[in-house]
PDB file of C-alpha atoms and ligand atoms in Angstrom:
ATOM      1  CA  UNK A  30     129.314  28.271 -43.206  1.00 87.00           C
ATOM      2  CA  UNK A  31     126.790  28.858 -45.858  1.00 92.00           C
ATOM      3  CA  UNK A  32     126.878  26.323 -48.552  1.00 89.00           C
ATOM      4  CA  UNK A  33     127.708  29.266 -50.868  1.00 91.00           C
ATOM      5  CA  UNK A  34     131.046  29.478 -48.959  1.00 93.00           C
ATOM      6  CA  UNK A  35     131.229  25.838 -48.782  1.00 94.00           C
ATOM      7  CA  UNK A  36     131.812  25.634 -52.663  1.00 96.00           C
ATOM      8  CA  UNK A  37     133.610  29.094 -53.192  1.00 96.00           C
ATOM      9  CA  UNK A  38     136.246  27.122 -50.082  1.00 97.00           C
ATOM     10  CA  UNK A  39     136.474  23.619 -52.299  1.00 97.00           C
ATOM     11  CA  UNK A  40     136.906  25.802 -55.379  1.00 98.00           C
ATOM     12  CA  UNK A  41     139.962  27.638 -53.497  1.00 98.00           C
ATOM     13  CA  UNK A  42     141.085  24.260 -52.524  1.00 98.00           C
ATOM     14  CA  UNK A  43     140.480  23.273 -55.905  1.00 98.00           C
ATOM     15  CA  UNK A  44     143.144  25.930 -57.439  1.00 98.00           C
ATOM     16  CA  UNK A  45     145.941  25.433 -54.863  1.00 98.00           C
ATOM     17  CA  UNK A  46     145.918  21.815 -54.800  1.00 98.00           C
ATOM     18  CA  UNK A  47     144.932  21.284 -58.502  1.00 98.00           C
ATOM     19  CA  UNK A  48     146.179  23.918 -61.125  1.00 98.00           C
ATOM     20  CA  UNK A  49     148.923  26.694 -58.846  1.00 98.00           C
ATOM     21  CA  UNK A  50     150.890  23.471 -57.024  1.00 97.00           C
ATOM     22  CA  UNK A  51     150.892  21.743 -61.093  1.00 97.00           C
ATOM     23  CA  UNK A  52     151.955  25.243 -62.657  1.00 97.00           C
ATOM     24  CA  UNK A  53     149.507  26.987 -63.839  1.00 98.00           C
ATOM     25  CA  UNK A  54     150.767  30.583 -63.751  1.00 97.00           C
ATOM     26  CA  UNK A  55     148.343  32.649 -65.441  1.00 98.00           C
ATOM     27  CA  UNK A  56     146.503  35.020 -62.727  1.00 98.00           C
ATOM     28  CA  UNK A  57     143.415  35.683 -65.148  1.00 98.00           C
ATOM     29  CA  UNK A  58     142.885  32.035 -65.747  1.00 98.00           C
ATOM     30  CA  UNK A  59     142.993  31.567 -61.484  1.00 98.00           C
ATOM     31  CA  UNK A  60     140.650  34.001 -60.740  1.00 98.00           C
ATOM     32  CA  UNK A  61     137.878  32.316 -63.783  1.00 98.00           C
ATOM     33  CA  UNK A  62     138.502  28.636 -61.707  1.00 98.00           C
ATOM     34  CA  UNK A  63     137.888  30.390 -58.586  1.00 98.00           C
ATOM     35  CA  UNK A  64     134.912  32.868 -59.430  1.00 98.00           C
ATOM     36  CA  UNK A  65     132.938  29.603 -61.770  1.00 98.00           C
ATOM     37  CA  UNK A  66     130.720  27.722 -59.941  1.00 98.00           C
ATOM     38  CA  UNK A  67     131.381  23.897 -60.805  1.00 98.00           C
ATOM     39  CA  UNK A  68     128.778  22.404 -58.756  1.00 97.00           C
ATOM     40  CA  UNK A  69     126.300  23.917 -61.033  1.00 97.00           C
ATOM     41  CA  UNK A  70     127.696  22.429 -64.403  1.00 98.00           C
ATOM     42  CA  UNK A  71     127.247  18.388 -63.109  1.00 97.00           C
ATOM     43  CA  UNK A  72     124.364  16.364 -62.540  1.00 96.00           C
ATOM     44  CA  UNK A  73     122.734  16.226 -59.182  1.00 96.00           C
ATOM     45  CA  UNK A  74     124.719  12.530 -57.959  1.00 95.00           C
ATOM     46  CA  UNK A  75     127.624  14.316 -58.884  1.00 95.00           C
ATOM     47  CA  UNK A  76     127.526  17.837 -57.249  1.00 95.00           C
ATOM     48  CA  UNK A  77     129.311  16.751 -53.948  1.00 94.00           C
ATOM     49  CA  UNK A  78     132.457  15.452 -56.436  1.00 96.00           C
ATOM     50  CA  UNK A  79     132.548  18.310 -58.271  1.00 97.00           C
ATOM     51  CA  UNK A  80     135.664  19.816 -57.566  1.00 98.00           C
ATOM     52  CA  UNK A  81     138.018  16.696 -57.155  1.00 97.00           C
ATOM     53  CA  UNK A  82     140.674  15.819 -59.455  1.00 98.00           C
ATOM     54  CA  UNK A  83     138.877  13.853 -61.996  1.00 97.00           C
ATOM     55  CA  UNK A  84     136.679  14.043 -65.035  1.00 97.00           C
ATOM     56  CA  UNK A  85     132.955  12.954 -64.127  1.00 97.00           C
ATOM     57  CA  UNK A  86     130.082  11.997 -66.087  1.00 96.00           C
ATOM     58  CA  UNK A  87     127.119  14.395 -67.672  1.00 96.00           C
ATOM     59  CA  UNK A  88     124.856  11.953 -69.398  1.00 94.00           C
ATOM     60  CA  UNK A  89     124.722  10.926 -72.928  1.00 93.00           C
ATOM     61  CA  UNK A  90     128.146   8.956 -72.620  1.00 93.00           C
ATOM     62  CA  UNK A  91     129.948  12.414 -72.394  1.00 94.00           C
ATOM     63  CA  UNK A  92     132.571  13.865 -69.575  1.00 96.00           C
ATOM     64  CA  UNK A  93     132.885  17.132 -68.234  1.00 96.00           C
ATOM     65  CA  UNK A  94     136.523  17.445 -68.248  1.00 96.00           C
ATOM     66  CA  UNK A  95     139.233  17.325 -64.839  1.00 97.00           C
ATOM     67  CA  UNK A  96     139.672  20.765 -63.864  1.00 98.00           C
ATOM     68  CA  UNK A  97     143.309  20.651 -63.702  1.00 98.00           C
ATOM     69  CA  UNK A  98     142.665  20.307 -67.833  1.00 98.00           C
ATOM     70  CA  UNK A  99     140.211  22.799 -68.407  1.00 98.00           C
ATOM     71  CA  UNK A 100     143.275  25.546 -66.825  1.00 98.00           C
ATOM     72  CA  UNK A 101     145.991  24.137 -68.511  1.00 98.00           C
ATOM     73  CA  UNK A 102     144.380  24.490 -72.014  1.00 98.00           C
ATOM     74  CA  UNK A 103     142.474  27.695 -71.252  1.00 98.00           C
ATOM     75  CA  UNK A 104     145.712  28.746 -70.138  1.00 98.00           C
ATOM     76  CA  UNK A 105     147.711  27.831 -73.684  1.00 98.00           C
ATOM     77  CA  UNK A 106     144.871  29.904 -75.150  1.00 98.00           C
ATOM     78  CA  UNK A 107     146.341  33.126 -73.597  1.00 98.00           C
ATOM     79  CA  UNK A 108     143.213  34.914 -73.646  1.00 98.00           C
ATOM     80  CA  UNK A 109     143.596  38.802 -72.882  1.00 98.00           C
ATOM     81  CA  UNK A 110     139.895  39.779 -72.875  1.00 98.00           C
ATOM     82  CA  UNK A 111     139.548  41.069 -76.396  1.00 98.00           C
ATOM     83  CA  UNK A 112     139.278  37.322 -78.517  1.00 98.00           C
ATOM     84  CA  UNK A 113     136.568  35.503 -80.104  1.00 98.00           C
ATOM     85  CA  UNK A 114     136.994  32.544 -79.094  1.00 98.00           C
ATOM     86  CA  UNK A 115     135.443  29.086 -80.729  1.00 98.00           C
ATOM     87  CA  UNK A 116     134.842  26.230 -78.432  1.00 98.00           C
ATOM     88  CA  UNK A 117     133.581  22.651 -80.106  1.00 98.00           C
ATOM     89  CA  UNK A 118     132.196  20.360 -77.492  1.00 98.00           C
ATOM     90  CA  UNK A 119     130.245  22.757 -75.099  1.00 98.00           C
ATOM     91  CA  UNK A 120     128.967  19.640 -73.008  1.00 97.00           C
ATOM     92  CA  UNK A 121     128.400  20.896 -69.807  1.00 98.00           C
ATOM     93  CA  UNK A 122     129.318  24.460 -70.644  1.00 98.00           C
ATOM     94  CA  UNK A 123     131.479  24.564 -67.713  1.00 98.00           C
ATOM     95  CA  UNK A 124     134.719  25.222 -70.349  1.00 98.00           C
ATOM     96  CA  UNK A 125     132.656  27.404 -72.013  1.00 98.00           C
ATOM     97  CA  UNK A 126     131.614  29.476 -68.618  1.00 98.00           C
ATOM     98  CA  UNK A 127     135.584  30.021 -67.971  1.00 98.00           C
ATOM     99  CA  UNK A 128     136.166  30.996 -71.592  1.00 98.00           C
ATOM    100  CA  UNK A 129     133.013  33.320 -71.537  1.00 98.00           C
ATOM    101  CA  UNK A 130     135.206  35.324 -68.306  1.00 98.00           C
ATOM    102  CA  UNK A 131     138.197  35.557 -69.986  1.00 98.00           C
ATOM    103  CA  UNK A 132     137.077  36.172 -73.067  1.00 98.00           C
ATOM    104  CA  UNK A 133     134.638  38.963 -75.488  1.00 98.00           C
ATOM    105  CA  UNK A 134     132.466  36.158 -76.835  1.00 98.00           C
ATOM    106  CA  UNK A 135     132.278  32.605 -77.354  1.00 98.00           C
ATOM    107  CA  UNK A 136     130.704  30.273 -79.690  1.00 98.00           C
ATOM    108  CA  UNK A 137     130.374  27.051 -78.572  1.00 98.00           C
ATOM    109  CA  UNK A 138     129.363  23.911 -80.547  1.00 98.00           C
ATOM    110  CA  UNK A 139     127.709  20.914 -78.840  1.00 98.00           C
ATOM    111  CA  UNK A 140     126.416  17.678 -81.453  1.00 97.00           C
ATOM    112  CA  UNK A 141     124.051  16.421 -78.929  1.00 97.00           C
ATOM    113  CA  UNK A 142     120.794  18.478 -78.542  1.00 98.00           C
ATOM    114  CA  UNK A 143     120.384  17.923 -75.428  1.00 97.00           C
ATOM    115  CA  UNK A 144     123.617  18.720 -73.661  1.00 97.00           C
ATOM    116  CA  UNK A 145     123.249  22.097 -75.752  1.00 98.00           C
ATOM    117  CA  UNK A 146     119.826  22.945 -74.443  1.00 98.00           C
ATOM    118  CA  UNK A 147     120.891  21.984 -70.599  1.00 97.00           C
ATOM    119  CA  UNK A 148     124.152  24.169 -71.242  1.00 98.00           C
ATOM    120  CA  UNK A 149     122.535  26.989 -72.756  1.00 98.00           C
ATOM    121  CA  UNK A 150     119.568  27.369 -69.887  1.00 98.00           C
ATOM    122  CA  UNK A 151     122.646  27.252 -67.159  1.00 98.00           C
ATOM    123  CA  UNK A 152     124.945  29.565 -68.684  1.00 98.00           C
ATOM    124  CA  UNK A 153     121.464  32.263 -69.050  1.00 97.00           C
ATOM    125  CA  UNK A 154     120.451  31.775 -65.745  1.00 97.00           C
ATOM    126  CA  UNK A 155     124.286  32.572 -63.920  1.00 97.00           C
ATOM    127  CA  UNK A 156     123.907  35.361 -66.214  1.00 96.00           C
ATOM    128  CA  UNK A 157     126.902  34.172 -68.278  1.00 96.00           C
ATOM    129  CA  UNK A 158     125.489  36.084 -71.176  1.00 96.00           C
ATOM    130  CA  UNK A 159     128.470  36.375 -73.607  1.00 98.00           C
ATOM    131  CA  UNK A 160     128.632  32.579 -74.658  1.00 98.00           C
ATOM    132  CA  UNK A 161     126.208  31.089 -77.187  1.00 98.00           C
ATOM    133  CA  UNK A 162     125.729  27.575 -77.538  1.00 98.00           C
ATOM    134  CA  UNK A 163     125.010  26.465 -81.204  1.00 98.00           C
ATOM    135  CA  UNK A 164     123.910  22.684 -82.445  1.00 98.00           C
ATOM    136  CA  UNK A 165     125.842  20.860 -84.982  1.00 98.00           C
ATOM    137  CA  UNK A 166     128.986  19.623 -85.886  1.00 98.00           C
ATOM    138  CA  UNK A 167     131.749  21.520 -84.975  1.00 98.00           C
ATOM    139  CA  UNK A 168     134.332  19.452 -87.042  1.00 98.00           C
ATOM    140  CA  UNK A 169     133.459  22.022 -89.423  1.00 98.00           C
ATOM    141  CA  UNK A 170     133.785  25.044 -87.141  1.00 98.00           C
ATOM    142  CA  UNK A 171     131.138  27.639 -87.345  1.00 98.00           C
ATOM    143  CA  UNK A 172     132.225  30.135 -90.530  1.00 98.00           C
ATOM    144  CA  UNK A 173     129.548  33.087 -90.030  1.00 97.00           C
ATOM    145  CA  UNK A 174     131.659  34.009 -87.186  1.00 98.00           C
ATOM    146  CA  UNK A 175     135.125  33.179 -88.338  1.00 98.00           C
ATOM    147  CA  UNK A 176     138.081  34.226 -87.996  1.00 98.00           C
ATOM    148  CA  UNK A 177     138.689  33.026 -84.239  1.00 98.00           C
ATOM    149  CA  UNK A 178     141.631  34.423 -81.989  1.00 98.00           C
ATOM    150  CA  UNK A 179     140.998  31.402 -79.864  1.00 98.00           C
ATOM    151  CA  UNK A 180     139.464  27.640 -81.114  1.00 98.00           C
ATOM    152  CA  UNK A 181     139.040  25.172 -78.436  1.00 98.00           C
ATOM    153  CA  UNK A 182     138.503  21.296 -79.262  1.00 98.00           C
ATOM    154  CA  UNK A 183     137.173  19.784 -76.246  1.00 98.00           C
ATOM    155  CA  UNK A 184     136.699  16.047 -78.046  1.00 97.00           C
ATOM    156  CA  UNK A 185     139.716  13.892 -79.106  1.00 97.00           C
ATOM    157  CA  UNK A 186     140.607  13.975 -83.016  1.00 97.00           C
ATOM    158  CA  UNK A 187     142.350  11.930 -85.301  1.00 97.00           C
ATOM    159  CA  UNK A 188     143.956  15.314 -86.341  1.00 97.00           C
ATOM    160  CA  UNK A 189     143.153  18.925 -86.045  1.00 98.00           C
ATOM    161  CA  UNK A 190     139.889  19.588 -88.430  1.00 98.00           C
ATOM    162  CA  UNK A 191     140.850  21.314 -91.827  1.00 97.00           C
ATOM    163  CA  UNK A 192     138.225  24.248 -91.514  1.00 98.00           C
ATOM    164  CA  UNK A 193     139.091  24.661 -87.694  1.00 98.00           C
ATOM    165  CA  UNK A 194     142.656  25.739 -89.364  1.00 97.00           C
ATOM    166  CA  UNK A 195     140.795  27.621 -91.722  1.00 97.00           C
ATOM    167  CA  UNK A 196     138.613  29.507 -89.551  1.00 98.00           C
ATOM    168  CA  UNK A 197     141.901  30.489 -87.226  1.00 98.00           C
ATOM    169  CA  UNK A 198     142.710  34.168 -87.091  1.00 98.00           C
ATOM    170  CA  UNK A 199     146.526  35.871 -88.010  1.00 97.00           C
ATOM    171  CA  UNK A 200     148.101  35.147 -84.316  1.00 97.00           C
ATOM    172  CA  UNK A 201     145.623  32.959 -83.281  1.00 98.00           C
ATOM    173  CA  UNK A 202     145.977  30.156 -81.137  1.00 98.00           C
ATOM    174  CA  UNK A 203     144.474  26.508 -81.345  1.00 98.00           C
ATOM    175  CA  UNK A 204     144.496  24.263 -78.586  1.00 98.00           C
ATOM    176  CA  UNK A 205     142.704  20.455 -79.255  1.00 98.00           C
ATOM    177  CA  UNK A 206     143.913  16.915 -78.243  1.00 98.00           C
ATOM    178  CA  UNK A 207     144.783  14.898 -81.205  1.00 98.00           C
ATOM    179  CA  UNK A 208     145.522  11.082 -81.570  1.00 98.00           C
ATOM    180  CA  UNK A 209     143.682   7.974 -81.406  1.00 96.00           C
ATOM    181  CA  UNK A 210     140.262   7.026 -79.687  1.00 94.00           C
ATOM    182  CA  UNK A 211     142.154   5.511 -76.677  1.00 93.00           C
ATOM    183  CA  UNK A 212     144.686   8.270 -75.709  1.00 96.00           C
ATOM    184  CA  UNK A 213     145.824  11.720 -77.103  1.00 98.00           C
ATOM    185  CA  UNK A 214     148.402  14.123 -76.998  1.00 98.00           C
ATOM    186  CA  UNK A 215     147.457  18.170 -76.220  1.00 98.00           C
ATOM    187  CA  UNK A 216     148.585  20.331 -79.328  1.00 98.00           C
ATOM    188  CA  UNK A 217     149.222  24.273 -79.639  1.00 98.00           C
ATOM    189  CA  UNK A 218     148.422  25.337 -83.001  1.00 98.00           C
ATOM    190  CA  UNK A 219     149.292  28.962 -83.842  1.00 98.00           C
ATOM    191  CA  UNK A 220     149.154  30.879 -86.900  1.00 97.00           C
ATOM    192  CA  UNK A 221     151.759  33.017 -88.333  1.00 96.00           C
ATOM    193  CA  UNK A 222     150.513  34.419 -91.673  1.00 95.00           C
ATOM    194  CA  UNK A 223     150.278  31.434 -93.783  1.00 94.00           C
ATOM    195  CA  UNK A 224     151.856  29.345 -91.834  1.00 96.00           C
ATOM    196  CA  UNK A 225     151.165  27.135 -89.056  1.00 96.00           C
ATOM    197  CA  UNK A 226     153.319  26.197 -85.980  1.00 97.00           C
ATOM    198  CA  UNK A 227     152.670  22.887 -83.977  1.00 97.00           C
ATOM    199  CA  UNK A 228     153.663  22.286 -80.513  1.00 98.00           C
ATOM    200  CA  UNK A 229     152.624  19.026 -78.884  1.00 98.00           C
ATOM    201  CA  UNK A 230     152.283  19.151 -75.147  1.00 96.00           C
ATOM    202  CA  UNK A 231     151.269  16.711 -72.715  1.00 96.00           C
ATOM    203  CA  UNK A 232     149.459  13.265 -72.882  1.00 97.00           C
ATOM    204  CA  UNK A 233     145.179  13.634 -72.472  1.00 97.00           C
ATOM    205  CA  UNK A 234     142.139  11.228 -72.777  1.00 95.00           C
ATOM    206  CA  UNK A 235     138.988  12.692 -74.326  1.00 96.00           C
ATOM    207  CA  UNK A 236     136.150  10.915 -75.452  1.00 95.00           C
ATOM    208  CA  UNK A 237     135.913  11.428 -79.308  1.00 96.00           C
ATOM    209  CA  UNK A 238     135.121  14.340 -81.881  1.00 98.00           C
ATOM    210  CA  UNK A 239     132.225  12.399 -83.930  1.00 97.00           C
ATOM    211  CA  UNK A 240     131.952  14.414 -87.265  1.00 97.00           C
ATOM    212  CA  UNK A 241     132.533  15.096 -91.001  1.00 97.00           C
ATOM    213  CA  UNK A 242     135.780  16.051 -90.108  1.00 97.00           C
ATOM    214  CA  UNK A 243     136.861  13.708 -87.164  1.00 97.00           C
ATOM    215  CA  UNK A 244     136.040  10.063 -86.512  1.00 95.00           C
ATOM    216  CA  UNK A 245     132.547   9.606 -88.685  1.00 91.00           C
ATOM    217  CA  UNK A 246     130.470   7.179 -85.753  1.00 82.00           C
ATOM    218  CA  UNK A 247     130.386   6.547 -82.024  1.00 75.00           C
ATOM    219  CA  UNK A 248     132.629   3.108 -81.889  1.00 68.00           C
TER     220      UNK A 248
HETATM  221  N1  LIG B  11     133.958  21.080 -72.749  1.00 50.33           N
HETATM  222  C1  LIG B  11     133.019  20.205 -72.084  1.00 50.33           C
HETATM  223  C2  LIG B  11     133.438  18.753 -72.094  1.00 50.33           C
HETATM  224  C3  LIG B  11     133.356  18.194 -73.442  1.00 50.33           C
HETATM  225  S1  LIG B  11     133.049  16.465 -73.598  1.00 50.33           S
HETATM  226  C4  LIG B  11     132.736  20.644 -70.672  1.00 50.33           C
HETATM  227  O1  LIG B  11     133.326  21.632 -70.203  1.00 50.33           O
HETATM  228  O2  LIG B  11     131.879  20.013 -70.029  1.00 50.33           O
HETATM  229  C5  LIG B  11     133.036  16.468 -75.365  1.00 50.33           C
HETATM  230  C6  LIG B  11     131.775  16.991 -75.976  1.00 50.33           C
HETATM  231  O3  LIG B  11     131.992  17.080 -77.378  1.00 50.33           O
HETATM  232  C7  LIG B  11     130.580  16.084 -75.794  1.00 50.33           C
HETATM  233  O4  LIG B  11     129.521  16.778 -75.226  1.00 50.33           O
HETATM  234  C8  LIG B  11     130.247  15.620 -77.216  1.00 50.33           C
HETATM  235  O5  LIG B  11     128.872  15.425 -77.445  1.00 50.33           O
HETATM  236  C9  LIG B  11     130.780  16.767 -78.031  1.00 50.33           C
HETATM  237  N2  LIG B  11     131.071  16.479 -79.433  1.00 50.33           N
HETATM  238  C10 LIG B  11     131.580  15.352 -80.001  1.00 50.33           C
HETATM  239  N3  LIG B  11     131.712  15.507 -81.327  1.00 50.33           N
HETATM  240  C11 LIG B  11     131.273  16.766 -81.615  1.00 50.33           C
HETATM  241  C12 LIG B  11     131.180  17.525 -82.821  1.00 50.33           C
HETATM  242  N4  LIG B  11     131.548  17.051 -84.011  1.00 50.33           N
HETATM  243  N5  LIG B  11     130.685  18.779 -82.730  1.00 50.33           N
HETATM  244  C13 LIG B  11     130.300  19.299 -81.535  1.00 50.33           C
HETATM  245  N6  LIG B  11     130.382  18.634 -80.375  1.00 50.33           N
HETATM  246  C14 LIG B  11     130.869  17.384 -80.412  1.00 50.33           C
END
């Protein structure tokens, strides 16, 4: 076997055991965990763990998330193919690569320079051209672009950030983990009109959302 069928085997493994046998329905969503590489989105000592069941580590103190996680809240999202979609916390870029083939475009916010460099060089060379990576803090969201069918928080918050409501489209949907620096729950945001509908969903652990609108410093 070539190791190109190596991984694209794992990453079959990697949907049966992980996401179809835990309930993730979605076919669209399936076919973006199969078809995205996720060996290419971790660092070198980490490539041959790549597709277990676990978070791992990218470098500045950040995670790139457990698969299983990435599906279930791309999957709340309920992306068609048509959406905008806002992503804060690009770290690897790996949520951002399944988002970018589900999706029309993506904005994706990373606060650490680096990780948003590293991201954005990836996602250009596996020609993942729909997804831009922007610096800064996206506790505030990224207005030029708003409104969003689709905002993605990929960092724990003490609650959903004001603007990130603000910048949500009629029908939207808003997915982020929201609680306290130690352990989260998953909401669903969606907008009716004016109004706002919460549903909380399962327990998560992120690492934290450091910004104007979130927790203000790293500890
Ligand atoms: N979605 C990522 C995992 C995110 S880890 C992936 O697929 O790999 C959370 C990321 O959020 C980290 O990279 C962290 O630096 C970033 N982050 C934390 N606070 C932020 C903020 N206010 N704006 C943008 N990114 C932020």
């Amino acid at each position: 076997m070539s190791e190109k069928e190596v991984y694209s085997h794992e990453r079959k493994r990697m949907v049966d055991q992980q996401m179809v046998s835990r309930g993730i329905q979605d076919a669209r969503v399936l076919e973006a965990m199969l078809a995205i590489p996720r060996h290419e989105f971790v660092p070198q000592d980490q490539v041959r763990r790549a597709y277990i069941d676990a978070p791992l580590p990218i470098g500045n103190h950040q995670t790139i998330s457990q698969p299983y996680i990435v599906a279930l809240m791309t999957e709340f999202l309920n992306l068609k193919g048509h959406e905008i979609v806002l992503e804060i916390g690009t770290g690897s870029g790996y949520q951002a690569a399944i988002l970018g083939y589900l999706a029309k475009k993506v904005y994706s916010i990373e606060r650490i320079p680096e990780l948003a460099e590293r991201s954005r060089s990836l996602l250009h060379s596996l020609q993942l051209e729909n997804i831009e990576v922007v610096v800064g803090d996206g506790s505030c969201g990224l207005p030029e672009h708003a409104p969003y069918q689709a905002i993605i928080v990929t960092a724990a918050a003490p609650e959903v950030p004001k603007p990130l409501e603000d910048q949500l489209s009629d029908g939207g949907r808003l997915v982020a983990p929201v609680g306290s620096r130690m352990g989260q729950v998953l909401e669903l945001w969606r907008r009716d009109g004016k109004k706002l509908v919460c549903e909380k969903l399962t327990p998560v652990a992120f690492v934290p959302l450091i910004g104007e609108h979130a927790w203000l410093d790293e500890d």
